[in-house]
PDB file of C-alpha atoms in Angstrom:
ATOM      1  CA  UNK A 260      58.269  30.532 -49.096  1.00 53.00           C
ATOM      2  CA  UNK A 261      56.217  33.297 -49.887  1.00 59.00           C
ATOM      3  CA  UNK A 262      57.042  37.101 -51.830  1.00 84.00           C
ATOM      4  CA  UNK A 263      53.624  38.499 -50.585  1.00 89.00           C
ATOM      5  CA  UNK A 264      54.485  41.312 -48.336  1.00 93.00           C
ATOM      6  CA  UNK A 265      51.102  41.054 -46.212  1.00 95.00           C
ATOM      7  CA  UNK A 266      52.495  37.000 -45.773  1.00 94.00           C
ATOM      8  CA  UNK A 267      55.793  38.466 -44.094  1.00 93.00           C
ATOM      9  CA  UNK A 268      54.465  41.040 -42.667  1.00 94.00           C
ATOM     10  CA  UNK A 269      51.953  38.400 -40.599  1.00 94.00           C
ATOM     11  CA  UNK A 270      48.889  40.594 -41.902  1.00 96.00           C
ATOM     12  CA  UNK A 271      48.253  37.499 -43.719  1.00 95.00           C
ATOM     13  CA  UNK A 272      47.864  35.621 -40.225  1.00 94.00           C
ATOM     14  CA  UNK A 273      47.299  37.766 -37.880  1.00 95.00           C
ATOM     15  CA  UNK A 274      44.177  39.351 -39.049  1.00 95.00           C
ATOM     16  CA  UNK A 275      43.391  37.621 -42.273  1.00 96.00           C
ATOM     17  CA  UNK A 276      43.478  34.705 -44.106  1.00 95.00           C
ATOM     18  CA  UNK A 277      45.562  34.659 -47.312  1.00 95.00           C
ATOM     19  CA  UNK A 278      42.552  36.378 -50.070  1.00 96.00           C
ATOM     20  CA  UNK A 279      42.847  36.475 -53.652  1.00 94.00           C
ATOM     21  CA  UNK A 280      43.372  39.951 -54.900  1.00 94.00           C
ATOM     22  CA  UNK A 281      40.840  41.757 -56.978  1.00 92.00           C
ATOM     23  CA  UNK A 282      40.941  45.202 -57.188  1.00 92.00           C
ATOM     24  CA  UNK A 283      43.299  48.325 -56.868  1.00 92.00           C
ATOM     25  CA  UNK A 284      43.815  50.217 -53.557  1.00 94.00           C
ATOM     26  CA  UNK A 285      45.773  53.699 -53.012  1.00 95.00           C
ATOM     27  CA  UNK A 286      46.346  54.859 -50.308  1.00 97.00           C
ATOM     28  CA  UNK A 287      47.546  58.611 -50.121  1.00 96.00           C
ATOM     29  CA  UNK A 288      48.772  60.373 -47.418  1.00 96.00           C
ATOM     30  CA  UNK A 289      49.668  64.248 -48.226  1.00 93.00           C
ATOM     31  CA  UNK A 290      49.995  62.497 -52.127  1.00 91.00           C
ATOM     32  CA  UNK A 291      52.424  59.702 -50.838  1.00 94.00           C
ATOM     33  CA  UNK A 292      50.761  57.006 -51.579  1.00 96.00           C
ATOM     34  CA  UNK A 293      51.373  53.839 -49.356  1.00 96.00           C
ATOM     35  CA  UNK A 294      53.125  50.218 -49.849  1.00 96.00           C
ATOM     36  CA  UNK A 295      52.565  47.591 -47.886  1.00 96.00           C
ATOM     37  CA  UNK A 296      55.976  47.379 -45.585  1.00 95.00           C
ATOM     38  CA  UNK A 297      56.617  51.209 -45.554  1.00 95.00           C
ATOM     39  CA  UNK A 298      57.672  53.034 -42.981  1.00 95.00           C
ATOM     40  CA  UNK A 299      55.143  56.455 -42.136  1.00 95.00           C
ATOM     41  CA  UNK A 300      56.108  58.711 -39.300  1.00 95.00           C
ATOM     42  CA  UNK A 301      52.705  60.172 -36.936  1.00 96.00           C
ATOM     43  CA  UNK A 302      53.326  63.318 -38.208  1.00 95.00           C
ATOM     44  CA  UNK A 303      52.505  62.208 -41.816  1.00 96.00           C
ATOM     45  CA  UNK A 304      49.239  60.333 -41.510  1.00 97.00           C
ATOM     46  CA  UNK A 305      48.363  62.334 -38.941  1.00 96.00           C
ATOM     47  CA  UNK A 306      45.852  63.844 -41.131  1.00 96.00           C
ATOM     48  CA  UNK A 307      42.902  61.401 -42.943  1.00 95.00           C
ATOM     49  CA  UNK A 308      44.716  59.942 -45.742  1.00 96.00           C
ATOM     50  CA  UNK A 309      42.705  60.023 -49.614  1.00 94.00           C
ATOM     51  CA  UNK A 310      42.176  56.366 -50.378  1.00 94.00           C
ATOM     52  CA  UNK A 311      41.194  55.229 -54.340  1.00 92.00           C
ATOM     53  CA  UNK A 312      39.269  52.465 -55.561  1.00 92.00           C
ATOM     54  CA  UNK A 313      39.801  50.044 -59.376  1.00 85.00           C
ATOM     55  CA  UNK A 314      37.638  47.445 -59.195  1.00 74.00           C
ATOM     56  CA  UNK A 315      35.580  46.140 -62.255  1.00 69.00           C
ATOM     57  CA  UNK A 316      31.690  47.181 -62.143  1.00 69.00           C
ATOM     58  CA  UNK A 317      31.262  50.726 -61.405  1.00 70.00           C
ATOM     59  CA  UNK A 318      28.622  50.049 -59.569  1.00 80.00           C
ATOM     60  CA  UNK A 319      30.011  48.123 -57.189  1.00 89.00           C
ATOM     61  CA  UNK A 320      30.084  49.560 -52.730  1.00 92.00           C
ATOM     62  CA  UNK A 321      33.725  49.197 -51.285  1.00 94.00           C
ATOM     63  CA  UNK A 322      33.539  49.208 -46.943  1.00 96.00           C
ATOM     64  CA  UNK A 323      37.050  49.836 -45.593  1.00 97.00           C
ATOM     65  CA  UNK A 324      38.152  48.966 -41.876  1.00 97.00           C
ATOM     66  CA  UNK A 325      42.000  50.932 -41.117  1.00 98.00           C
ATOM     67  CA  UNK A 326      43.502  48.341 -38.030  1.00 98.00           C
ATOM     68  CA  UNK A 327      45.948  48.641 -35.251  1.00 97.00           C
ATOM     69  CA  UNK A 328      46.629  44.183 -35.359  1.00 97.00           C
ATOM     70  CA  UNK A 329      49.859  45.461 -32.296  1.00 97.00           C
ATOM     71  CA  UNK A 330      48.358  47.567 -30.166  1.00 94.00           C
ATOM     72  CA  UNK A 331      49.383  48.721 -26.966  1.00 94.00           C
ATOM     73  CA  UNK A 332      52.863  47.699 -28.404  1.00 94.00           C
ATOM     74  CA  UNK A 333      53.911  44.502 -30.888  1.00 95.00           C
ATOM     75  CA  UNK A 334      55.077  42.710 -27.928  1.00 94.00           C
ATOM     76  CA  UNK A 335      51.661  43.132 -26.628  1.00 93.00           C
ATOM     77  CA  UNK A 336      49.592  43.075 -28.459  1.00 94.00           C
ATOM     78  CA  UNK A 337      46.350  42.522 -25.562  1.00 94.00           C
ATOM     79  CA  UNK A 338      43.965  45.219 -27.496  1.00 93.00           C
ATOM     80  CA  UNK A 339      44.958  43.495 -30.912  1.00 94.00           C
ATOM     81  CA  UNK A 340      42.735  44.786 -33.418  1.00 95.00           C
ATOM     82  CA  UNK A 341      42.335  49.319 -32.754  1.00 96.00           C
ATOM     83  CA  UNK A 342      39.878  50.142 -34.618  1.00 97.00           C
ATOM     84  CA  UNK A 343      41.517  54.072 -36.588  1.00 97.00           C
ATOM     85  CA  UNK A 344      38.808  53.721 -39.311  1.00 97.00           C
ATOM     86  CA  UNK A 345      36.005  51.851 -40.601  1.00 97.00           C
ATOM     87  CA  UNK A 346      33.479  53.127 -43.399  1.00 96.00           C
ATOM     88  CA  UNK A 347      30.793  51.829 -45.873  1.00 95.00           C
ATOM     89  CA  UNK A 348      29.543  52.485 -49.576  1.00 93.00           C
ATOM     90  CA  UNK A 349      32.657  53.926 -51.050  1.00 92.00           C
ATOM     91  CA  UNK A 350      31.277  53.951 -54.617  1.00 88.00           C
ATOM     92  CA  UNK A 351      33.858  52.425 -56.601  1.00 84.00           C
ATOM     93  CA  UNK A 352      35.914  54.612 -58.709  1.00 75.00           C
ATOM     94  CA  UNK A 353      35.984  57.299 -56.141  1.00 73.00           C
ATOM     95  CA  UNK A 354      37.731  57.583 -53.126  1.00 76.00           C
ATOM     96  CA  UNK A 355      36.333  57.281 -49.337  1.00 81.00           C
ATOM     97  CA  UNK A 356      35.621  60.359 -48.473  1.00 82.00           C
ATOM     98  CA  UNK A 357      32.745  59.468 -50.821  1.00 87.00           C
ATOM     99  CA  UNK A 358      31.537  56.315 -48.302  1.00 91.00           C
ATOM    100  CA  UNK A 359      29.407  56.146 -45.198  1.00 93.00           C
ATOM    101  CA  UNK A 360      32.056  56.830 -42.262  1.00 95.00           C
ATOM    102  CA  UNK A 361      30.778  54.734 -39.836  1.00 96.00           C
ATOM    103  CA  UNK A 362      34.136  55.142 -37.116  1.00 96.00           C
ATOM    104  CA  UNK A 363      36.061  59.298 -38.178  1.00 96.00           C
ATOM    105  CA  UNK A 364      39.577  58.362 -38.981  1.00 97.00           C
ATOM    106  CA  UNK A 365      41.789  57.913 -35.552  1.00 96.00           C
ATOM    107  CA  UNK A 366      45.153  59.384 -36.500  1.00 95.00           C
ATOM    108  CA  UNK A 367      48.391  56.370 -35.503  1.00 96.00           C
ATOM    109  CA  UNK A 368      50.059  57.243 -32.275  1.00 93.00           C
ATOM    110  CA  UNK A 369      51.790  54.481 -31.344  1.00 94.00           C
ATOM    111  CA  UNK A 370      53.570  54.756 -28.220  1.00 90.00           C
ATOM    112  CA  UNK A 371      56.173  51.752 -28.322  1.00 92.00           C
ATOM    113  CA  UNK A 372      57.970  49.639 -30.845  1.00 94.00           C
ATOM    114  CA  UNK A 373      56.927  49.447 -34.475  1.00 95.00           C
ATOM    115  CA  UNK A 374      53.173  49.118 -34.814  1.00 97.00           C
ATOM    116  CA  UNK A 375      51.807  47.815 -38.891  1.00 97.00           C
ATOM    117  CA  UNK A 376      48.636  50.081 -38.905  1.00 97.00           C
ATOM    118  CA  UNK A 377      46.692  48.605 -41.765  1.00 98.00           C
ATOM    119  CA  UNK A 378      43.556  48.627 -44.316  1.00 98.00           C
ATOM    120  CA  UNK A 379      41.633  45.928 -45.632  1.00 98.00           C
ATOM    121  CA  UNK A 380      38.770  46.472 -48.118  1.00 97.00           C
ATOM    122  CA  UNK A 381      35.376  44.452 -48.950  1.00 96.00           C
ATOM    123  CA  UNK A 382      33.169  44.624 -52.048  1.00 94.00           C
ATOM    124  CA  UNK A 383      29.442  44.788 -50.431  1.00 93.00           C
ATOM    125  CA  UNK A 384      27.462  42.924 -52.492  1.00 88.00           C
ATOM    126  CA  UNK A 385      24.330  44.367 -51.193  1.00 87.00           C
ATOM    127  CA  UNK A 386      24.074  48.646 -49.436  1.00 88.00           C
ATOM    128  CA  UNK A 387      23.264  47.988 -45.903  1.00 89.00           C
ATOM    129  CA  UNK A 388      23.162  49.126 -42.260  1.00 91.00           C
ATOM    130  CA  UNK A 389      26.733  48.902 -40.864  1.00 92.00           C
ATOM    131  CA  UNK A 390      26.557  49.834 -37.451  1.00 90.00           C
ATOM    132  CA  UNK A 391      29.674  51.695 -35.474  1.00 91.00           C
ATOM    133  CA  UNK A 392      31.474  49.078 -32.932  1.00 90.00           C
ATOM    134  CA  UNK A 393      30.601  50.374 -30.220  1.00 87.00           C
ATOM    135  CA  UNK A 394      34.436  50.563 -28.596  1.00 88.00           C
ATOM    136  CA  UNK A 395      37.880  50.427 -30.983  1.00 93.00           C
ATOM    137  CA  UNK A 396      40.250  48.011 -29.091  1.00 93.00           C
ATOM    138  CA  UNK A 397      39.515  44.924 -29.507  1.00 94.00           C
ATOM    139  CA  UNK A 398      38.393  44.612 -33.073  1.00 96.00           C
ATOM    140  CA  UNK A 399      38.747  42.061 -35.141  1.00 96.00           C
ATOM    141  CA  UNK A 400      37.601  42.556 -38.582  1.00 97.00           C
ATOM    142  CA  UNK A 401      37.369  38.278 -39.495  1.00 97.00           C
ATOM    143  CA  UNK A 402      34.344  38.805 -36.908  1.00 96.00           C
ATOM    144  CA  UNK A 403      32.862  42.182 -38.849  1.00 96.00           C
ATOM    145  CA  UNK A 404      33.377  40.703 -41.744  1.00 96.00           C
ATOM    146  CA  UNK A 405      31.264  37.791 -42.055  1.00 96.00           C
ATOM    147  CA  UNK A 406      28.481  40.002 -39.826  1.00 95.00           C
ATOM    148  CA  UNK A 407      28.482  41.427 -42.338  1.00 95.00           C
ATOM    149  CA  UNK A 408      28.814  39.184 -44.583  1.00 94.00           C
ATOM    150  CA  UNK A 409      31.600  40.645 -46.652  1.00 96.00           C
ATOM    151  CA  UNK A 410      33.407  38.456 -47.758  1.00 94.00           C
ATOM    152  CA  UNK A 411      37.117  37.473 -48.248  1.00 95.00           C
ATOM    153  CA  UNK A 412      38.499  41.110 -48.239  1.00 97.00           C
ATOM    154  CA  UNK A 413      39.779  41.789 -51.649  1.00 95.00           C
ATOM    155  CA  UNK A 414      42.864  44.725 -51.066  1.00 96.00           C
ATOM    156  CA  UNK A 415      45.010  45.308 -48.610  1.00 98.00           C
ATOM    157  CA  UNK A 416      47.204  46.801 -48.100  1.00 97.00           C
ATOM    158  CA  UNK A 417      49.726  48.312 -44.962  1.00 97.00           C
ATOM    159  CA  UNK A 418      52.733  50.204 -43.307  1.00 97.00           C
ATOM    160  CA  UNK A 419      55.306  50.341 -40.235  1.00 97.00           C
ATOM    161  CA  UNK A 420      55.069  53.426 -37.770  1.00 96.00           C
ATOM    162  CA  UNK A 421      57.203  54.250 -34.417  1.00 94.00           C
ATOM    163  CA  UNK A 422      57.413  56.967 -32.088  1.00 91.00           C
ATOM    164  CA  UNK A 423      58.383  59.930 -33.807  1.00 84.00           C
ATOM    165  CA  UNK A 424      61.130  61.139 -30.781  1.00 73.00           C
ATOM    166  CA  UNK A 425      62.965  58.421 -29.105  1.00 54.00           C
ATOM    167  CA  UNK A 426      64.112  54.864 -29.441  1.00 52.00           C
ATOM    168  CA  UNK A 427      60.491  54.108 -27.791  1.00 46.00           C
ATOM    169  CA  UNK A 428      62.017  52.305 -25.615  1.00 46.00           C
ATOM    170  CA  UNK A 429      61.278  53.377 -21.460  1.00 42.00           C
ATOM    171  CA  UNK A 430      62.938  56.276 -19.518  1.00 41.00           C
ATOM    172  CA  UNK A 431      63.068  56.507 -16.052  1.00 40.00           C
ATOM    173  CA  UNK A 432      62.872  59.422 -13.764  1.00 41.00           C
ATOM    174  CA  UNK A 433      63.664  59.377 -10.451  1.00 37.00           C
ATOM    175  CA  UNK A 434      60.584  60.627  -7.801  1.00 45.00           C
ATOM    176  CA  UNK A 435      63.042  63.531  -6.114  1.00 42.00           C
ATOM    177  CA  UNK A 436      63.736  64.603 -10.112  1.00 42.00           C
ATOM    178  CA  UNK A 437      68.145  63.343  -9.477  1.00 41.00           C
ATOM    179  CA  UNK A 438      68.795  61.308 -12.798  1.00 39.00           C
TER     180      UNK A 438
END
């Protein structure tokens, strides 16, 4: 039985194929590092995180993808994967703010259930023009990587997030306003 949190959290399978980690990816929201499976509130992830990358070669560039595979709800992910952020040409040993933001950061706002938000890092073989998809929903990380010859991911990390107020269940209100 695998103890890899990416396997346990079904990130491997739902979004990614198995890969060998070969870079260090640190994602920090308000100086709190994201660890696989950690619970973060929407208010804590409202602003773009600091993303730090460490690898093997200072001249290397990376592409970062952030997706929600559980949109609009984990029980019915018809919009899997929702693209929350896409940054290319991130120089190694810096952070994502030095890269080329292709799709701006969209803060997680899950409406039902517990959603996984996944950061996937790819090592770029070359500097190339990557185009923003015309949509955020139904993005496919595997297809994106194949389209731009990015190969396998070199690192990934995910956190869980759910609506802050209430339990995320349905709220019923009669049309007349009477309960």
